[in-house]
Short mmCIF file of C-alpha atoms and ligand atoms in Angstrom, two decimals:
data_model
loop_
_atom_site.label_atom_id
_atom_site.label_comp_id
_atom_site.label_asym_id
_atom_site.label_seq_id
_atom_site.Cartn_x
_atom_site.Cartn_y
_atom_site.Cartn_z
CA MET A 107 11.75 1.35 -27.98
CA THR A 108 10.32 4.50 -26.13
CA THR A 109 10.51 4.27 -21.84
CA LEU A 110 7.14 3.79 -21.99
CA GLU A 111 7.75 0.48 -24.13
CA THR A 112 10.19 -0.03 -21.97
CA LEU A 113 8.30 -0.21 -18.40
CA LYS A 114 5.26 -1.76 -20.28
CA GLY A 115 7.58 -5.06 -20.99
CA LEU A 116 9.03 -5.39 -17.71
CA PRO A 117 9.09 -9.05 -16.55
CA ARG A 118 6.00 -9.31 -14.43
CA LEU A 119 3.89 -12.02 -12.85
CA ASP A 120 0.40 -11.88 -12.96
CA LEU A 121 -0.69 -12.28 -9.63
CA ARG A 122 -4.11 -10.84 -9.08
CA GLY A 123 -4.97 -12.00 -12.06
CA PHE A 124 -7.59 -9.40 -13.81
CA VAL A 125 -6.93 -5.65 -14.28
CA SER A 126 -8.77 -3.80 -11.08
CA PRO A 127 -11.76 -1.65 -12.09
CA VAL A 128 -11.94 1.84 -11.45
CA GLN A 129 -15.60 3.16 -10.24
CA HIS A 130 -17.25 6.73 -9.90
CA LEU A 131 -18.08 7.17 -6.06
CA GLU A 132 -21.15 9.25 -7.20
CA ARG A 133 -22.78 9.27 -3.71
CA PHE A 134 -19.57 9.69 -1.63
CA SER A 135 -18.87 12.51 -4.25
CA GLU A 136 -21.97 14.37 -3.71
CA ALA A 137 -22.16 13.80 0.28
CA ILE A 138 -18.28 15.81 -0.05
CA GLY A 139 -18.86 18.04 -3.06
CA VAL A 140 -15.99 16.66 -5.22
CA GLU A 141 -15.99 14.19 -7.65
CA VAL A 142 -14.40 11.00 -6.77
CA TRP A 143 -13.55 7.78 -8.29
CA CYS A 144 -11.49 4.58 -6.45
CA LYS A 145 -9.09 2.15 -8.03
CA ARG A 146 -10.12 -0.59 -6.57
CA ASP A 147 -6.80 -2.40 -5.74
CA ASP A 148 -8.43 -3.76 -2.76
CA ILE A 149 -10.17 -6.15 -4.73
CA GLY A 150 -9.07 -9.74 -5.28
CA SER A 151 -8.12 -13.15 -3.41
CA VAL A 152 -7.91 -12.31 0.39
CA GLY A 153 -4.35 -13.12 0.38
CA LEU A 154 -3.20 -11.19 -2.85
CA ALA A 155 -5.60 -8.25 -2.07
CA GLY A 156 -4.32 -4.90 -1.77
CA ASN A 157 -1.39 -2.37 -2.93
CA LYS A 158 1.48 -5.06 -2.79
CA VAL A 159 0.17 -7.01 -5.18
CA ARG A 160 1.27 -5.00 -7.54
CA LYS A 161 5.28 -4.27 -6.06
CA LEU A 162 5.37 -8.26 -5.92
CA GLU A 163 4.26 -8.65 -9.64
CA VAL A 164 7.62 -7.09 -10.42
CA GLU A 165 9.91 -7.94 -7.46
CA LEU A 166 8.95 -11.45 -7.57
CA ALA A 167 9.66 -12.02 -11.12
CA HIS A 168 12.93 -10.88 -10.65
CA ALA A 169 13.10 -13.18 -7.66
CA VAL A 170 12.10 -16.12 -9.42
CA ALA A 171 14.55 -15.38 -12.64
CA SER A 172 17.20 -15.25 -10.08
CA GLY A 173 16.81 -18.73 -8.54
CA ALA A 174 15.20 -17.55 -5.64
CA THR A 175 14.34 -20.41 -3.18
CA HIS A 176 13.22 -18.37 0.19
CA LEU A 177 11.67 -15.18 0.66
CA VAL A 178 12.49 -13.66 3.69
CA ALA A 179 10.07 -10.52 4.75
CA GLU A 180 9.81 -8.00 7.59
CA GLY A 181 6.38 -6.18 9.55
CA SER A 182 4.55 -5.51 12.44
CA ARG A 183 2.26 -8.58 13.16
CA LEU A 184 -0.70 -6.79 11.21
CA SER A 185 1.32 -6.13 8.33
CA ASN A 186 -0.75 -6.32 4.90
CA ALA A 187 2.59 -6.62 3.34
CA THR A 188 4.20 -9.59 5.01
CA ARG A 189 0.71 -11.19 4.56
CA ALA A 190 0.91 -11.05 0.52
CA VAL A 191 4.49 -12.20 0.68
CA ALA A 192 3.66 -15.24 2.44
CA ALA A 193 0.53 -15.86 -0.03
CA ALA A 194 2.89 -15.00 -3.24
CA SER A 195 5.11 -17.45 -1.63
CA ALA A 196 2.45 -20.22 -1.17
CA VAL A 197 1.32 -19.68 -5.11
CA LEU A 198 4.77 -19.65 -6.29
CA GLY A 199 5.80 -22.65 -4.76
CA LEU A 200 8.67 -20.96 -2.52
CA LYS A 201 9.71 -21.12 1.01
CA CYS A 202 8.82 -17.93 3.11
CA THR A 203 10.28 -16.37 6.64
CA LEU A 204 8.59 -13.44 8.64
CA LEU A 205 9.86 -11.20 11.05
CA LEU A 206 7.04 -9.39 12.70
CA SER A 207 7.26 -6.90 15.16
CA HIS A 208 5.33 -6.59 18.44
CA ASP A 209 5.15 -9.07 21.43
CA GLU A 210 3.86 -12.44 20.21
CA PRO A 211 -0.22 -12.27 20.30
CA HIS A 212 -2.23 -13.95 22.19
CA GLU A 213 -5.07 -14.17 19.46
CA PRO A 214 -3.91 -15.38 15.89
CA VAL A 215 -6.55 -12.45 13.78
CA GLY A 216 -6.08 -10.70 10.90
CA ASN A 217 -3.44 -10.80 8.43
CA LEU A 218 -1.63 -12.89 11.38
CA MET A 219 -3.71 -15.66 11.39
CA LEU A 220 -3.26 -16.03 7.20
CA ASP A 221 0.61 -15.59 7.40
CA GLY A 222 0.16 -18.66 9.75
CA LEU A 223 -2.26 -20.66 7.34
CA LEU A 224 -0.22 -19.56 4.34
CA GLY A 225 2.71 -21.40 5.25
CA ALA A 226 5.23 -18.90 6.33
CA ASP A 227 7.71 -19.52 8.98
CA LEU A 228 6.74 -17.25 11.57
CA ARG A 229 9.81 -15.22 13.82
CA PHE A 230 8.19 -12.97 16.58
CA VAL A 231 10.99 -10.43 17.37
CA GLY A 232 8.81 -7.82 20.16
CA ASN A 233 8.36 -3.87 20.22
CA VAL A 234 11.30 -2.97 18.12
CA SER A 235 11.98 0.00 15.53
CA TRP A 236 11.46 0.08 12.13
CA LEU A 237 15.32 -0.05 11.75
CA GLU A 238 16.40 -2.93 14.20
CA LEU A 239 13.42 -4.86 12.23
CA ALA A 240 15.62 -4.80 9.63
CA ARG A 241 18.63 -5.57 11.13
CA GLN A 242 17.04 -8.51 12.64
CA ALA A 243 16.01 -9.44 9.09
CA GLU A 244 19.61 -9.03 7.79
CA THR A 245 21.08 -11.73 10.48
CA VAL A 246 17.81 -14.28 9.52
CA VAL A 247 18.59 -13.82 5.90
CA ARG A 248 22.61 -14.89 6.67
CA GLU A 249 21.40 -17.59 8.69
CA LEU A 250 19.17 -19.10 5.92
CA GLU A 251 21.78 -18.78 3.45
CA GLN A 252 24.32 -20.49 5.21
CA SER A 253 21.91 -23.47 5.53
CA GLY A 254 21.63 -23.48 1.49
CA GLU A 255 18.90 -21.50 1.05
CA ARG A 256 19.02 -18.90 -2.05
CA VAL A 257 17.15 -15.92 -0.10
CA TYR A 258 15.38 -13.34 -1.66
CA ARG A 259 14.88 -10.44 0.54
CA LEU A 260 11.81 -7.83 0.45
CA PRO A 261 12.26 -4.48 2.74
CA ILE A 262 9.69 -3.24 4.37
CA GLY A 263 6.67 -2.67 3.04
CA CYS A 264 8.07 -4.51 -0.01
CA ALA A 265 9.01 -0.88 -1.08
CA SER A 266 12.25 -1.08 -3.58
CA GLU A 267 13.18 1.02 -6.88
CA ARG A 268 12.24 -2.33 -8.96
CA SER A 269 8.90 -3.05 -7.03
CA CYS A 270 7.84 0.62 -7.47
CA LEU A 271 7.99 0.14 -11.12
CA GLY A 272 4.44 -1.95 -10.42
CA PHE A 273 2.85 1.56 -9.53
CA ALA A 274 4.45 3.30 -12.46
CA LEU A 275 2.47 0.83 -14.36
CA ALA A 276 -0.48 1.02 -12.43
CA TYR A 277 -0.64 4.83 -12.95
CA ASN A 278 -0.52 4.00 -16.37
CA GLU A 279 -3.45 1.42 -15.71
CA LEU A 280 -5.34 3.90 -14.17
CA ARG A 281 -5.15 6.83 -17.01
CA GLU A 282 -5.99 4.77 -19.46
CA GLN A 283 -9.20 3.43 -18.07
CA MET A 284 -10.32 6.65 -16.96
CA ARG A 285 -9.79 8.03 -20.22
CA GLU A 286 -12.49 5.43 -21.83
CA HIS A 287 -14.65 6.85 -19.21
CA GLY A 288 -13.45 10.26 -20.86
CA ARG A 289 -12.22 11.56 -17.83
CA THR A 290 -8.79 13.16 -16.31
CA VAL A 291 -6.71 12.21 -13.38
CA GLY A 292 -6.60 15.64 -11.43
CA THR A 293 -5.44 14.30 -8.24
CA ILE A 294 -4.62 10.77 -6.67
CA VAL A 295 -4.78 10.26 -2.79
CA HIS A 296 -3.10 7.25 -1.24
CA ALA A 297 -2.32 6.09 2.04
CA SER A 298 1.70 6.09 2.31
CA SER A 299 4.14 4.37 4.65
CA SER A 300 6.92 2.48 2.98
CA GLY A 301 6.72 4.73 0.05
CA GLY A 302 6.82 2.32 -2.91
CA THR A 303 3.14 3.36 -3.96
CA HIS A 304 3.59 7.01 -3.75
CA ALA A 305 7.26 6.68 -5.46
CA GLY A 306 5.94 4.41 -8.26
CA LEU A 307 2.82 6.57 -9.21
CA VAL A 308 5.45 9.81 -9.05
CA LEU A 309 7.73 8.36 -12.02
CA GLY A 310 4.42 7.17 -13.32
CA ASN A 311 3.19 10.81 -13.43
CA ALA A 312 6.27 11.83 -14.70
CA LEU A 313 6.24 9.49 -17.73
CA HIS A 314 3.05 11.48 -18.58
CA GLY A 315 4.71 15.02 -17.94
CA PHE A 316 3.24 15.59 -14.40
CA GLU A 317 0.08 15.98 -15.28
CA SER A 318 -1.94 14.80 -12.21
CA GLU A 319 -1.30 15.44 -8.51
CA ILE A 320 -0.15 12.81 -6.36
CA ARG A 321 -0.78 12.84 -2.67
CA GLY A 322 0.50 10.65 -0.20
CA VAL A 323 -1.13 10.34 3.14
CA VAL A 324 1.50 8.98 5.68
CA VAL A 325 0.20 6.78 7.85
CA ALA A 326 3.21 5.36 9.90
CA GLU A 327 5.79 7.60 11.43
CA ASP A 328 9.73 7.17 11.40
CA VAL A 329 9.84 4.65 8.86
CA TYR A 330 12.93 6.03 7.74
CA PRO A 331 15.37 8.90 9.13
CA ASP A 332 15.06 10.66 5.70
CA VAL A 333 11.21 9.67 4.25
CA VAL A 334 11.29 12.07 1.52
CA GLY A 335 15.07 11.25 0.53
CA THR A 336 14.04 7.89 0.59
CA TYR A 337 10.87 7.72 -1.90
CA LEU A 338 12.59 10.13 -3.88
CA SER A 339 15.54 7.49 -4.18
CA HIS A 340 13.17 4.55 -5.07
CA ALA A 341 11.28 6.89 -7.71
CA ARG A 342 15.02 7.54 -9.04
CA GLY A 343 16.09 4.08 -9.11
CA GLY A 344 13.01 3.03 -10.83
CA ALA A 345 13.70 5.06 -13.44
CA ARG A 346 16.75 4.27 -13.91
CA LEU A 347 16.09 0.35 -14.17
CA ILE A 348 13.52 1.51 -17.25
CA ASN A 349 16.33 4.17 -18.58
CA ALA A 350 14.18 6.78 -18.06
CA ASP A 351 15.85 10.67 -18.48
CA LEU A 352 13.85 12.33 -15.99
CA GLU A 353 14.72 15.56 -13.52
CA LEU A 354 12.55 14.05 -9.67
CA THR A 355 13.22 16.22 -7.39
CA ARG A 356 12.50 16.25 -3.28
CA ASP A 357 9.39 18.78 -4.82
CA HIS A 358 7.60 15.82 -6.66
CA ILE A 359 7.54 13.99 -3.17
CA ASN A 360 4.38 15.21 -2.12
CA ILE A 361 3.06 14.05 1.31
CA THR A 362 1.44 15.11 4.50
CA GLU A 363 1.50 13.61 8.06
CA ALA A 364 -1.64 15.71 8.81
CA TYR A 365 -3.65 12.70 8.88
CA LEU A 366 -1.49 10.49 10.79
CA GLY A 367 -3.07 11.09 14.52
CA ASP A 368 -1.69 9.48 17.57
CA GLY A 369 0.46 7.17 15.20
CA TYR A 370 0.73 4.27 13.49
CA GLY A 371 -2.14 1.86 13.80
CA LEU A 372 -3.54 4.44 16.53
CA PRO A 373 -7.02 6.44 15.94
CA ALA A 374 -6.63 9.99 14.14
CA THR A 375 -9.69 12.33 13.42
CA GLY A 376 -11.91 11.90 11.09
CA VAL A 377 -11.31 8.49 10.29
CA TYR A 378 -14.10 6.60 11.99
CA GLU A 379 -16.78 9.14 10.12
CA ALA A 380 -14.67 8.24 6.75
CA ILE A 381 -15.09 4.56 7.18
CA ASP A 382 -18.83 4.82 8.05
CA LEU A 383 -19.36 7.41 5.08
CA LEU A 384 -17.42 5.31 2.71
CA ALA A 385 -19.23 2.11 3.71
CA THR A 386 -22.46 3.33 3.90
CA THR A 387 -22.55 5.59 0.60
CA GLU A 388 -20.79 3.18 -1.51
CA GLY A 389 -20.20 0.02 0.12
CA VAL A 390 -16.32 0.13 0.15
CA LEU A 391 -14.67 -0.52 2.89
CA VAL A 392 -11.53 0.92 4.44
CA ASP A 393 -9.49 0.15 7.74
CA PRO A 394 -8.26 2.37 10.34
CA VAL A 395 -4.90 2.04 9.67
CA TYR A 396 -4.30 2.52 6.33
CA SER A 397 -6.97 3.99 3.75
CA GLY A 398 -9.31 5.37 6.25
CA LYS A 399 -6.79 7.79 7.03
CA ALA A 400 -6.30 8.39 2.98
CA VAL A 401 -10.47 8.62 3.01
CA ALA A 402 -10.67 10.67 5.96
CA ALA A 403 -8.07 13.26 3.59
CA ILE A 404 -10.13 13.27 0.92
CA ILE A 405 -13.01 14.96 2.86
CA ASP A 406 -11.11 17.17 4.77
CA LEU A 407 -9.29 18.94 1.95
CA ALA A 408 -12.72 18.81 -0.17
CA SER A 409 -14.00 20.81 2.86
CA LYS A 410 -11.26 23.20 2.16
CA ASN A 411 -11.18 23.08 -1.15
CA GLU A 412 -8.16 22.09 -1.83
CA LEU A 413 -8.16 18.96 -4.47
CA LYS A 414 -7.66 19.18 -8.36
CA GLY A 415 -10.55 17.41 -9.60
CA PRO A 416 -11.68 14.66 -10.67
CA VAL A 417 -9.90 12.86 -7.50
CA VAL A 418 -8.88 9.32 -7.41
CA PHE A 419 -8.77 7.85 -3.85
CA TRP A 420 -6.11 4.63 -4.77
CA HIS A 421 -7.49 1.96 -2.59
CA THR A 422 -4.75 0.46 -1.40
CA GLY A 423 -6.30 -2.30 0.85
CA GLY A 424 -5.90 -3.64 4.46
CA TYR A 425 -9.75 -4.77 5.27
CA HIS A 426 -8.16 -7.45 6.48
CA ALA A 427 -7.49 -5.36 9.67
CA LEU A 428 -11.05 -4.80 9.92
CA PHE A 429 -11.43 -8.28 11.34
CA ASP A 430 -9.23 -7.69 14.11
CA PRO A 431 -11.02 -7.36 17.47
CA ARG A 432 -8.43 -4.44 18.24
CA TYR A 433 -9.54 -2.41 15.51
CA ALA A 434 -13.19 -3.74 14.97
CA LYS A 435 -14.13 -2.91 18.91
CA ARG A 436 -12.92 0.60 18.57
CA ILE A 437 -14.80 1.00 15.24
CA TRP A 438 -17.84 -0.40 16.81
CA SER A 439 -17.80 2.17 19.60
CA ALA A 440 -16.89 5.38 17.71
CA ILE A 441 -19.69 4.94 15.58
CA ASP A 442 -23.18 6.26 17.11
CA ARG A 443 -25.45 4.00 15.60
CA LEU A 444 -23.17 1.10 16.21
CA SER A 445 -22.48 1.94 20.05
CA ASP A 446 -25.98 1.93 20.60
CA VAL A 447 -26.81 -1.39 19.81
CA ALA A 448 -26.69 -4.00 22.83
CA LEU A 449 -24.27 -7.06 21.26
C1 PLP B 680 -3.74 -1.27 3.38
C2 PLP B 680 -2.44 -0.71 2.76
N1 PLP B 680 -2.16 0.71 2.16
C3 PLP B 680 -1.17 1.94 2.09
C4 PLP B 680 -0.23 1.34 2.53
C5 PLP B 680 0.87 2.32 2.25
O1 PLP B 680 1.83 1.94 1.02
P1 PLP B 680 3.35 1.90 0.77
O2 PLP B 680 4.24 1.06 1.98
O3 PLP B 680 3.58 1.49 -0.61
O4 PLP B 680 3.54 3.06 0.96
C6 PLP B 680 0.08 -0.22 3.04
C7 PLP B 680 1.51 -0.47 3.02
O5 PLP B 680 2.14 -0.39 4.40
C8 PLP B 680 -0.87 -0.88 3.07
O6 PLP B 680 -0.48 -2.38 3.67
#
């Protein structure tokens, strides 16, 4: 069996229910002068939309096979990952506990409201670092195990060597879709934080002889002490799981912090303009925390002639943040034609 066949034969749940389409962003492409396509991983049920679905399809197939009764996940109170875990738990009939950083908010909005509606047990741990959050998650896992639960813990962003295989498969899926359109994949640009998306796409690309460029736009600072090293170890671990004999090095991890701006969830140059341009030219919505920063990167890199085409914007989801007043107010006041509207 070839490595690709091993990858395709992995045990996998179908949580999305359909293959996400790829669409040519004609008017957006014309506006920025580069051929851009969009892989619509943002589409799906409200709970199970976005990039985490791909990771969970592989990771939770393993969890279910191992007899898990309870999923534990961690993230910020606005995390798309924890919301997707809560939704998957409900779909699979598993219990779910979420550890959420930042102080308990007064308003249940966006993903936090969904976490609650989807039946997860919510634990607010205050404004702690990602590392402290992981430590506290370990403590909760031990507590639940002592009470008889069979716990499966999902790391930050659900990124692991196993879950990244969902994105190695996704690379293959995109490649075939683009081929049906008579196009190749020149460059993929995507928002990046925990690294599962990047590691998986790099692995998928490696299985095809590194034919594309994979560019991760970092949207969160200090997720790991060694970000490149951790991404690389996910990709290498994924390769091991499918017996792929590949030479993966730090040079294969291509990420930039140039579009992080003031930090995770905070403003960055060009993001509101990117949200506005994509919404008005294509009707495609991106959020200011994740995918908006990737689109801002595409616009900037296109203006500098630094993108090998055709470009695929991998839409990793996250529109839920648009319904959080904290972000909605900032977007409204940053877009001229809206800020002039008296509410
Ligand atoms: C909408 C969205 N886009 C991109 C990312 C980054 O993906 P990854 O954690 O795989 O780096 C995340 C998760 O953190 C996300 O929720």
